């Protein structure tokens, strides 16, 4: 009888090809002829009919998501979130633009509606006149906007108008429009490197204080009267030249005797 060799199944575990789940090595052998006197069984050589071992791969098709790595999956998720956010912002922007256009249409309709409605209104029916009554007629006055007409408001408005240079276009040079005339009316003094409204107000307050201190009107405030007296005494230079230091020495004598102030009259034993 012919002898058969069972096939050997070998599982290759070392290096699997990519995307392959299993590899099997199958050796198919054909039955060898029976031994003959010319060919002993123990020294049989392979015939030409013997087939070589063949390698078969069992492929498994993976899906798109299964082939992706963890980093690729993370990047795809972030890209999806960014796309959703962009679409949301685009929808909100379009909605806001639509609301703005709708508001403009409503405003234009409100502005143009009174004249149109008055033109389309039907003629009002005739109203029978009632007999005159003895009640006093009522008068309604149109409310006016509050306008300040006091002296201070008028002076402030005049100051603002006097500082404007209305020959200049404010859209081109607003500073020259607002302060051009004031700069021409108030040149920089020779002893100053700059001159502005603050310096002008400071000088104006100083002049007002000088007028108040030089006036002879007695104030109910004791501090103001003392300041006026000190100012008058300091500014009276002829009297200061005449008195010299006698006033100071008299005040010191009232406070207490000091021998060193007497000069040659002072004696050590005193």
PDB file of C-alpha atoms in Angstrom:
ATOM      1  CA  UNK A   1       0.000   0.000   0.000  1.00  0.00           C
ATOM      2  CA  UNK A   2       1.176   3.538  -0.624  1.00  0.00           C
ATOM      3  CA  UNK A   3       2.468   5.431   2.403  1.00  0.00           C
ATOM      4  CA  UNK A   4       1.116   8.910   3.323  1.00  0.00           C
ATOM      5  CA  UNK A   5       2.827  11.561   5.397  1.00  0.00           C
ATOM      6  CA  UNK A   6       0.384  13.724   7.380  1.00  0.00           C
ATOM      7  CA  UNK A   7       0.757  17.476   6.802  1.00  0.00           C
ATOM      8  CA  UNK A   8       2.583  19.485   9.462  1.00  0.00           C
ATOM      9  CA  UNK A   9       0.762  22.631  10.716  1.00  0.00           C
ATOM     10  CA  UNK A  10       3.119  25.200  12.117  1.00  0.00           C
ATOM     11  CA  UNK A  11       1.904  28.463  13.730  1.00  0.00           C
ATOM     12  CA  UNK A  12       4.403  31.235  13.101  1.00  0.00           C
ATOM     13  CA  UNK A  13       4.351  33.538  16.137  1.00  0.00           C
ATOM     14  CA  UNK A  14       7.570  35.489  15.665  1.00  0.00           C
ATOM     15  CA  UNK A  15       6.989  38.123  12.998  1.00  0.00           C
ATOM     16  CA  UNK A  16       3.474  38.559  11.731  1.00  0.00           C
ATOM     17  CA  UNK A  17       2.939  40.685   8.645  1.00  0.00           C
ATOM     18  CA  UNK A  18       0.962  43.938   9.255  1.00  0.00           C
ATOM     19  CA  UNK A  19      -2.807  43.649   9.324  1.00  0.00           C
ATOM     20  CA  UNK A  20      -2.602  39.850   9.424  1.00  0.00           C
ATOM     21  CA  UNK A  21      -4.245  37.909  12.210  1.00  0.00           C
ATOM     22  CA  UNK A  22      -2.858  34.458  11.578  1.00  0.00           C
ATOM     23  CA  UNK A  23      -0.430  32.639   9.301  1.00  0.00           C
ATOM     24  CA  UNK A  24      -0.332  28.954   8.748  1.00  0.00           C
ATOM     25  CA  UNK A  25       2.255  26.890   6.992  1.00  0.00           C
ATOM     26  CA  UNK A  26       0.714  23.926   5.252  1.00  0.00           C
ATOM     27  CA  UNK A  27       2.806  21.286   3.646  1.00  0.00           C
ATOM     28  CA  UNK A  28       0.892  19.234   1.157  1.00  0.00           C
ATOM     29  CA  UNK A  29       2.486  16.039   0.087  1.00  0.00           C
ATOM     30  CA  UNK A  30       1.341  13.572  -2.529  1.00  0.00           C
ATOM     31  CA  UNK A  31       1.488   9.862  -1.832  1.00  0.00           C
ATOM     32  CA  UNK A  32       4.788   8.381  -2.814  1.00  0.00           C
ATOM     33  CA  UNK A  33       4.882   5.263  -4.933  1.00  0.00           C
ATOM     34  CA  UNK A  34       5.270   1.900  -3.317  1.00  0.00           C
ATOM     35  CA  UNK A  35       8.817   0.691  -2.745  1.00  0.00           C
ATOM     36  CA  UNK A  36      10.429  -1.302  -5.510  1.00  0.00           C
ATOM     37  CA  UNK A  37      13.578  -3.267  -5.652  1.00  0.00           C
ATOM     38  CA  UNK A  38      15.252  -0.370  -7.437  1.00  0.00           C
ATOM     39  CA  UNK A  39      14.154   2.173  -4.820  1.00  0.00           C
ATOM     40  CA  UNK A  40      14.275   1.071  -1.179  1.00  0.00           C
ATOM     41  CA  UNK A  41      11.922   2.818   1.221  1.00  0.00           C
ATOM     42  CA  UNK A  42      14.681   3.957   3.515  1.00  0.00           C
ATOM     43  CA  UNK A  43      16.601   5.734   0.742  1.00  0.00           C
ATOM     44  CA  UNK A  44      13.710   7.349  -1.091  1.00  0.00           C
ATOM     45  CA  UNK A  45      14.498  10.533  -2.952  1.00  0.00           C
ATOM     46  CA  UNK A  46      11.841  13.160  -3.678  1.00  0.00           C
ATOM     47  CA  UNK A  47      10.164  12.774  -7.001  1.00  0.00           C
ATOM     48  CA  UNK A  48       9.450  15.539  -9.427  1.00  0.00           C
ATOM     49  CA  UNK A  49       5.794  15.184  -8.622  1.00  0.00           C
ATOM     50  CA  UNK A  50       6.267  16.247  -4.987  1.00  0.00           C
ATOM     51  CA  UNK A  51       4.926  19.793  -4.501  1.00  0.00           C
ATOM     52  CA  UNK A  52       6.837  22.450  -2.547  1.00  0.00           C
ATOM     53  CA  UNK A  53       5.429  23.889   0.727  1.00  0.00           C
ATOM     54  CA  UNK A  54       3.172  26.890   0.189  1.00  0.00           C
ATOM     55  CA  UNK A  55       2.517  29.849   2.558  1.00  0.00           C
ATOM     56  CA  UNK A  56      -1.027  31.129   2.807  1.00  0.00           C
ATOM     57  CA  UNK A  57      -2.036  34.432   4.527  1.00  0.00           C
ATOM     58  CA  UNK A  58      -5.410  34.935   6.038  1.00  0.00           C
ATOM     59  CA  UNK A  59      -6.125  38.642   5.719  1.00  0.00           C
ATOM     60  CA  UNK A  60      -8.505  40.579   7.886  1.00  0.00           C
ATOM     61  CA  UNK A  61      -9.858  43.902   6.558  1.00  0.00           C
ATOM     62  CA  UNK A  62      -9.841  46.553   9.310  1.00  0.00           C
ATOM     63  CA  UNK A  63     -12.094  49.613   9.273  1.00  0.00           C
ATOM     64  CA  UNK A  64     -10.966  53.219   8.859  1.00  0.00           C
ATOM     65  CA  UNK A  65     -11.245  54.042  12.573  1.00  0.00           C
ATOM     66  CA  UNK A  66      -9.466  50.847  13.685  1.00  0.00           C
ATOM     67  CA  UNK A  67      -6.440  51.651  11.516  1.00  0.00           C
ATOM     68  CA  UNK A  68      -5.938  55.059  13.191  1.00  0.00           C
ATOM     69  CA  UNK A  69      -3.521  55.598  16.054  1.00  0.00           C
ATOM     70  CA  UNK A  70      -4.434  57.246  19.351  1.00  0.00           C
ATOM     71  CA  UNK A  71      -2.849  60.554  18.280  1.00  0.00           C
ATOM     72  CA  UNK A  72      -4.730  60.541  14.990  1.00  0.00           C
ATOM     73  CA  UNK A  73      -7.996  59.850  16.803  1.00  0.00           C
ATOM     74  CA  UNK A  74      -7.326  62.744  19.212  1.00  0.00           C
ATOM     75  CA  UNK A  75      -6.518  65.146  16.387  1.00  0.00           C
ATOM     76  CA  UNK A  76      -9.629  64.119  14.469  1.00  0.00           C
ATOM     77  CA  UNK A  77     -11.755  64.769  17.578  1.00  0.00           C
ATOM     78  CA  UNK A  78     -10.242  68.238  18.060  1.00  0.00           C
ATOM     79  CA  UNK A  79     -10.778  69.030  14.398  1.00  0.00           C
ATOM     80  CA  UNK A  80     -14.420  68.031  14.708  1.00  0.00           C
ATOM     81  CA  UNK A  81     -14.884  70.279  17.771  1.00  0.00           C
ATOM     82  CA  UNK A  82     -13.275  73.229  15.978  1.00  0.00           C
ATOM     83  CA  UNK A  83     -15.515  72.718  12.986  1.00  0.00           C
ATOM     84  CA  UNK A  84     -18.625  72.628  15.194  1.00  0.00           C
ATOM     85  CA  UNK A  85     -17.521  75.823  16.986  1.00  0.00           C
ATOM     86  CA  UNK A  86     -16.857  77.593  13.687  1.00  0.00           C
ATOM     87  CA  UNK A  87     -20.275  76.640  12.349  1.00  0.00           C
ATOM     88  CA  UNK A  88     -21.908  77.844  15.589  1.00  0.00           C
ATOM     89  CA  UNK A  89     -20.135  81.221  15.463  1.00  0.00           C
ATOM     90  CA  UNK A  90     -21.039  81.609  11.816  1.00  0.00           C
ATOM     91  CA  UNK A  91     -24.692  80.926  12.606  1.00  0.00           C
ATOM     92  CA  UNK A  92     -24.684  83.439  15.493  1.00  0.00           C
ATOM     93  CA  UNK A  93     -23.072  86.088  13.312  1.00  0.00           C
ATOM     94  CA  UNK A  94     -25.624  85.548  10.558  1.00  0.00           C
ATOM     95  CA  UNK A  95     -28.442  85.743  13.110  1.00  0.00           C
ATOM     96  CA  UNK A  96     -27.072  89.011  14.523  1.00  0.00           C
ATOM     97  CA  UNK A  97     -26.811  90.533  11.056  1.00  0.00           C
ATOM     98  CA  UNK A  98     -30.379  89.512  10.319  1.00  0.00           C
ATOM     99  CA  UNK A  99     -31.617  91.067  13.572  1.00  0.00           C
ATOM    100  CA  UNK A 100     -29.748  94.302  12.819  1.00  0.00           C
ATOM    101  CA  UNK A 101     -31.300  94.518   9.354  1.00  0.00           C
ATOM    102  CA  UNK A 102     -34.731  93.799  10.823  1.00  0.00           C
ATOM    103  CA  UNK A 103     -34.240  96.567  13.402  1.00  0.00           C
ATOM    104  CA  UNK A 104     -33.228  99.025  10.671  1.00  0.00           C
ATOM    105  CA  UNK A 105     -36.320  98.121   8.669  1.00  0.00           C
ATOM    106  CA  UNK A 106     -38.543  98.668  11.704  1.00  0.00           C
ATOM    107  CA  UNK A 107     -36.953 102.046  12.424  1.00  0.00           C
ATOM    108  CA  UNK A 108     -37.357 103.152   8.820  1.00  0.00           C
ATOM    109  CA  UNK A 109     -40.984 102.039   8.869  1.00  0.00           C
ATOM    110  CA  UNK A 110     -41.627 103.976  12.079  1.00  0.00           C
ATOM    111  CA  UNK A 111     -40.017 107.121  10.676  1.00  0.00           C
ATOM    112  CA  UNK A 112     -41.882 106.975   7.387  1.00  0.00           C
ATOM    113  CA  UNK A 113     -45.201 105.726   8.763  1.00  0.00           C
ATOM    114  CA  UNK A 114     -46.720 109.012  10.132  1.00  0.00           C
ATOM    115  CA  UNK A 115     -46.834 110.805   6.789  1.00  0.00           C
ATOM    116  CA  UNK A 116     -47.970 107.690   4.953  1.00  0.00           C
ATOM    117  CA  UNK A 117     -50.674 106.955   7.477  1.00  0.00           C
ATOM    118  CA  UNK A 118     -51.927 110.521   7.473  1.00  0.00           C
ATOM    119  CA  UNK A 119     -52.180 110.424   3.701  1.00  0.00           C
ATOM    120  CA  UNK A 120     -54.081 107.132   3.729  1.00  0.00           C
ATOM    121  CA  UNK A 121     -56.435 107.952   6.595  1.00  0.00           C
ATOM    122  CA  UNK A 122     -60.067 108.381   5.600  1.00  0.00           C
ATOM    123  CA  UNK A 123     -61.745 111.710   6.057  1.00  0.00           C
ATOM    124  CA  UNK A 124     -62.949 112.190   9.596  1.00  0.00           C
ATOM    125  CA  UNK A 125     -66.712 112.417  10.001  1.00  0.00           C
ATOM    126  CA  UNK A 126     -68.274 115.761  10.733  1.00  0.00           C
ATOM    127  CA  UNK A 127     -68.605 116.562  14.410  1.00  0.00           C
ATOM    128  CA  UNK A 128     -71.572 118.533  15.664  1.00  0.00           C
ATOM    129  CA  UNK A 129     -70.581 121.623  17.530  1.00  0.00           C
ATOM    130  CA  UNK A 130     -71.736 121.746  21.118  1.00  0.00           C
ATOM    131  CA  UNK A 131     -73.085 124.918  22.597  1.00  0.00           C
ATOM    132  CA  UNK A 132     -70.542 127.130  24.269  1.00  0.00           C
ATOM    133  CA  UNK A 133     -70.145 126.671  27.993  1.00  0.00           C
ATOM    134  CA  UNK A 134     -69.035 129.088  30.630  1.00  0.00           C
ATOM    135  CA  UNK A 135     -66.058 126.969  31.759  1.00  0.00           C
ATOM    136  CA  UNK A 136     -62.690 128.641  31.570  1.00  0.00           C
ATOM    137  CA  UNK A 137     -60.584 127.614  28.563  1.00  0.00           C
ATOM    138  CA  UNK A 138     -57.563 125.466  29.287  1.00  0.00           C
ATOM    139  CA  UNK A 139     -54.248 126.287  27.702  1.00  0.00           C
ATOM    140  CA  UNK A 140     -51.407 123.836  27.234  1.00  0.00           C
ATOM    141  CA  UNK A 141     -47.836 124.976  26.910  1.00  0.00           C
ATOM    142  CA  UNK A 142     -45.239 123.032  24.988  1.00  0.00           C
ATOM    143  CA  UNK A 143     -42.565 121.814  27.410  1.00  0.00           C
ATOM    144  CA  UNK A 144     -39.193 123.289  26.604  1.00  0.00           C
ATOM    145  CA  UNK A 145     -35.846 121.704  27.205  1.00  0.00           C
ATOM    146  CA  UNK A 146     -33.984 122.963  30.251  1.00  0.00           C
ATOM    147  CA  UNK A 147     -31.493 125.633  29.170  1.00  0.00           C
ATOM    148  CA  UNK A 148     -29.219 127.265  31.726  1.00  0.00           C
ATOM    149  CA  UNK A 149     -29.335 131.035  31.344  1.00  0.00           C
ATOM    150  CA  UNK A 150     -27.596 132.029  34.559  1.00  0.00           C
ATOM    151  CA  UNK A 151     -24.609 134.350  34.603  1.00  0.00           C
ATOM    152  CA  UNK A 152     -22.141 131.516  35.156  1.00  0.00           C
ATOM    153  CA  UNK A 153     -23.562 129.403  32.319  1.00  0.00           C
ATOM    154  CA  UNK A 154     -23.511 132.354  29.940  1.00  0.00           C
ATOM    155  CA  UNK A 155     -19.888 133.170  30.811  1.00  0.00           C
ATOM    156  CA  UNK A 156     -18.859 129.519  30.404  1.00  0.00           C
ATOM    157  CA  UNK A 157     -20.574 129.293  27.021  1.00  0.00           C
ATOM    158  CA  UNK A 158     -18.942 132.555  25.946  1.00  0.00           C
ATOM    159  CA  UNK A 159     -15.528 131.230  27.001  1.00  0.00           C
ATOM    160  CA  UNK A 160     -15.994 128.052  24.991  1.00  0.00           C
ATOM    161  CA  UNK A 161     -17.165 129.943  21.917  1.00  0.00           C
ATOM    162  CA  UNK A 162     -14.292 132.423  22.184  1.00  0.00           C
ATOM    163  CA  UNK A 163     -11.776 129.539  22.210  1.00  0.00           C
ATOM    164  CA  UNK A 164     -13.163 127.877  19.067  1.00  0.00           C
ATOM    165  CA  UNK A 165     -11.714 128.405  15.624  1.00  0.00           C
ATOM    166  CA  UNK A 166     -14.761 127.778  13.486  1.00  0.00           C
ATOM    167  CA  UNK A 167     -12.811 128.225  10.259  1.00  0.00           C
ATOM    168  CA  UNK A 168     -11.149 124.815  10.761  1.00  0.00           C
ATOM    169  CA  UNK A 169     -12.830 121.539   9.889  1.00  0.00           C
ATOM    170  CA  UNK A 170     -13.060 119.535  13.145  1.00  0.00           C
ATOM    171  CA  UNK A 171     -12.825 116.252  11.235  1.00  0.00           C
ATOM    172  CA  UNK A 172      -9.368 117.227   9.964  1.00  0.00           C
ATOM    173  CA  UNK A 173      -7.852 119.022  12.993  1.00  0.00           C
ATOM    174  CA  UNK A 174     -10.030 118.904  16.088  1.00  0.00           C
ATOM    175  CA  UNK A 175      -7.419 120.467  18.400  1.00  0.00           C
ATOM    176  CA  UNK A 176      -7.092 123.540  16.196  1.00  0.00           C
ATOM    177  CA  UNK A 177     -10.867 123.727  15.949  1.00  0.00           C
ATOM    178  CA  UNK A 178     -11.339 123.569  19.739  1.00  0.00           C
ATOM    179  CA  UNK A 179      -8.345 125.669  20.899  1.00  0.00           C
ATOM    180  CA  UNK A 180      -7.062 127.604  17.899  1.00  0.00           C
ATOM    181  CA  UNK A 181      -8.543 130.987  18.799  1.00  0.00           C
ATOM    182  CA  UNK A 182      -7.566 130.610  22.478  1.00  0.00           C
ATOM    183  CA  UNK A 183      -3.923 129.952  21.541  1.00  0.00           C
ATOM    184  CA  UNK A 184      -3.840 133.094  19.422  1.00  0.00           C
ATOM    185  CA  UNK A 185      -5.421 135.211  22.174  1.00  0.00           C
ATOM    186  CA  UNK A 186      -3.051 133.874  24.881  1.00  0.00           C
ATOM    187  CA  UNK A 187       0.551 133.751  23.625  1.00  0.00           C
ATOM    188  CA  UNK A 188       3.236 132.054  25.713  1.00  0.00           C
ATOM    189  CA  UNK A 189       4.947 134.535  28.093  1.00  0.00           C
ATOM    190  CA  UNK A 190       8.693 135.060  27.748  1.00  0.00           C
ATOM    191  CA  UNK A 191       9.475 133.637  31.190  1.00  0.00           C
ATOM    192  CA  UNK A 192       7.506 130.419  30.631  1.00  0.00           C
ATOM    193  CA  UNK A 193       8.150 127.416  28.385  1.00  0.00           C
ATOM    194  CA  UNK A 194       4.454 126.625  28.036  1.00  0.00           C
ATOM    195  CA  UNK A 195       1.105 128.220  28.680  1.00  0.00           C
ATOM    196  CA  UNK A 196      -2.290 126.588  28.883  1.00  0.00           C
ATOM    197  CA  UNK A 197      -5.666 126.806  30.522  1.00  0.00           C
ATOM    198  CA  UNK A 198      -4.352 125.603  33.899  1.00  0.00           C
ATOM    199  CA  UNK A 199      -1.675 128.295  33.985  1.00  0.00           C
ATOM    200  CA  UNK A 200      -4.272 130.846  32.923  1.00  0.00           C
ATOM    201  CA  UNK A 201      -6.658 129.813  35.709  1.00  0.00           C
ATOM    202  CA  UNK A 202      -3.811 129.782  38.251  1.00  0.00           C
ATOM    203  CA  UNK A 203      -2.821 133.325  37.334  1.00  0.00           C
ATOM    204  CA  UNK A 204      -6.445 134.416  37.413  1.00  0.00           C
ATOM    205  CA  UNK A 205      -6.889 133.020  40.947  1.00  0.00           C
ATOM    206  CA  UNK A 206      -3.678 134.734  42.054  1.00  0.00           C
ATOM    207  CA  UNK A 207      -4.951 138.072  40.808  1.00  0.00           C
ATOM    208  CA  UNK A 208      -8.250 137.575  42.613  1.00  0.00           C
ATOM    209  CA  UNK A 209      -6.414 136.794  45.853  1.00  0.00           C
ATOM    210  CA  UNK A 210      -4.259 139.921  45.478  1.00  0.00           C
ATOM    211  CA  UNK A 211      -7.352 142.083  45.013  1.00  0.00           C
ATOM    212  CA  UNK A 212      -9.000 140.564  48.089  1.00  0.00           C
ATOM    213  CA  UNK A 213      -5.900 141.057  50.258  1.00  0.00           C
ATOM    214  CA  UNK A 214      -5.408 144.652  49.175  1.00  0.00           C
ATOM    215  CA  UNK A 215      -9.022 145.602  49.804  1.00  0.00           C
ATOM    216  CA  UNK A 216      -9.996 147.431  53.000  1.00  0.00           C
ATOM    217  CA  UNK A 217     -13.210 145.506  53.507  1.00  0.00           C
ATOM    218  CA  UNK A 218     -13.224 143.753  56.855  1.00  0.00           C
ATOM    219  CA  UNK A 219     -14.201 140.116  56.648  1.00  0.00           C
ATOM    220  CA  UNK A 220     -16.106 138.219  59.341  1.00  0.00           C
ATOM    221  CA  UNK A 221     -13.397 135.550  59.142  1.00  0.00           C
ATOM    222  CA  UNK A 222     -10.504 136.169  61.535  1.00  0.00           C
ATOM    223  CA  UNK A 223      -8.058 134.171  59.399  1.00  0.00           C
ATOM    224  CA  UNK A 224      -8.784 136.314  56.325  1.00  0.00           C
ATOM    225  CA  UNK A 225      -8.245 139.515  58.315  1.00  0.00           C
ATOM    226  CA  UNK A 226      -4.931 138.232  59.689  1.00  0.00           C
ATOM    227  CA  UNK A 227      -3.799 137.210  56.198  1.00  0.00           C
ATOM    228  CA  UNK A 228      -4.738 140.670  54.897  1.00  0.00           C
ATOM    229  CA  UNK A 229      -2.817 142.361  57.746  1.00  0.00           C
ATOM    230  CA  UNK A 230       0.288 140.240  57.114  1.00  0.00           C
ATOM    231  CA  UNK A 231       0.159 140.906  53.385  1.00  0.00           C
ATOM    232  CA  UNK A 232      -0.210 144.660  53.915  1.00  0.00           C
ATOM    233  CA  UNK A 233       2.703 144.742  56.362  1.00  0.00           C
ATOM    234  CA  UNK A 234       4.979 142.789  54.016  1.00  0.00           C
ATOM    235  CA  UNK A 235       4.146 144.925  50.970  1.00  0.00           C
ATOM    236  CA  UNK A 236       4.599 148.292  52.761  1.00  0.00           C
ATOM    237  CA  UNK A 237       8.294 148.622  51.945  1.00  0.00           C
ATOM    238  CA  UNK A 238       8.740 152.322  52.934  1.00  0.00           C
ATOM    239  CA  UNK A 239       7.509 151.621  56.439  1.00  0.00           C
ATOM    240  CA  UNK A 240       9.735 148.554  56.682  1.00  0.00           C
ATOM    241  CA  UNK A 241      12.767 150.655  55.720  1.00  0.00           C
ATOM    242  CA  UNK A 242      11.920 153.199  58.392  1.00  0.00           C
ATOM    243  CA  UNK A 243      11.292 150.756  61.226  1.00  0.00           C
ATOM    244  CA  UNK A 244      14.005 148.283  60.263  1.00  0.00           C
ATOM    245  CA  UNK A 245      14.326 145.759  63.130  1.00  0.00           C
ATOM    246  CA  UNK A 246      12.730 147.815  65.883  1.00  0.00           C
ATOM    247  CA  UNK A 247       9.412 145.999  65.560  1.00  0.00           C
ATOM    248  CA  UNK A 248      11.129 142.627  65.898  1.00  0.00           C
ATOM    249  CA  UNK A 249      13.129 143.753  68.906  1.00  0.00           C
ATOM    250  CA  UNK A 250      10.009 145.108  70.567  1.00  0.00           C
ATOM    251  CA  UNK A 251       8.256 141.778  70.072  1.00  0.00           C
ATOM    252  CA  UNK A 252      11.229 139.951  71.584  1.00  0.00           C
ATOM    253  CA  UNK A 253      11.204 142.264  74.576  1.00  0.00           C
ATOM    254  CA  UNK A 254       7.594 141.381  75.143  1.00  0.00           C
ATOM    255  CA  UNK A 255       8.336 137.672  74.939  1.00  0.00           C
ATOM    256  CA  UNK A 256      11.394 137.805  77.197  1.00  0.00           C
ATOM    257  CA  UNK A 257      14.706 139.613  77.763  1.00  0.00           C
ATOM    258  CA  UNK A 258      17.735 138.360  75.818  1.00  0.00           C
ATOM    259  CA  UNK A 259      20.971 140.156  76.693  1.00  0.00           C
ATOM    260  CA  UNK A 260      22.794 139.263  73.494  1.00  0.00           C
ATOM    261  CA  UNK A 261      20.469 141.513  71.505  1.00  0.00           C
ATOM    262  CA  UNK A 262      21.740 144.655  73.276  1.00  0.00           C
ATOM    263  CA  UNK A 263      25.215 144.459  71.795  1.00  0.00           C
ATOM    264  CA  UNK A 264      27.693 146.699  73.632  1.00  0.00           C
ATOM    265  CA  UNK A 265      25.324 147.242  76.537  1.00  0.00           C
ATOM    266  CA  UNK A 266      25.482 143.621  77.433  1.00  0.00           C
ATOM    267  CA  UNK A 267      27.769 142.692  80.322  1.00  0.00           C
ATOM    268  CA  UNK A 268      28.949 139.324  81.358  1.00  0.00           C
ATOM    269  CA  UNK A 269      27.839 139.765  84.944  1.00  0.00           C
ATOM    270  CA  UNK A 270      24.297 140.552  83.825  1.00  0.00           C
TER     271      UNK A 270
END
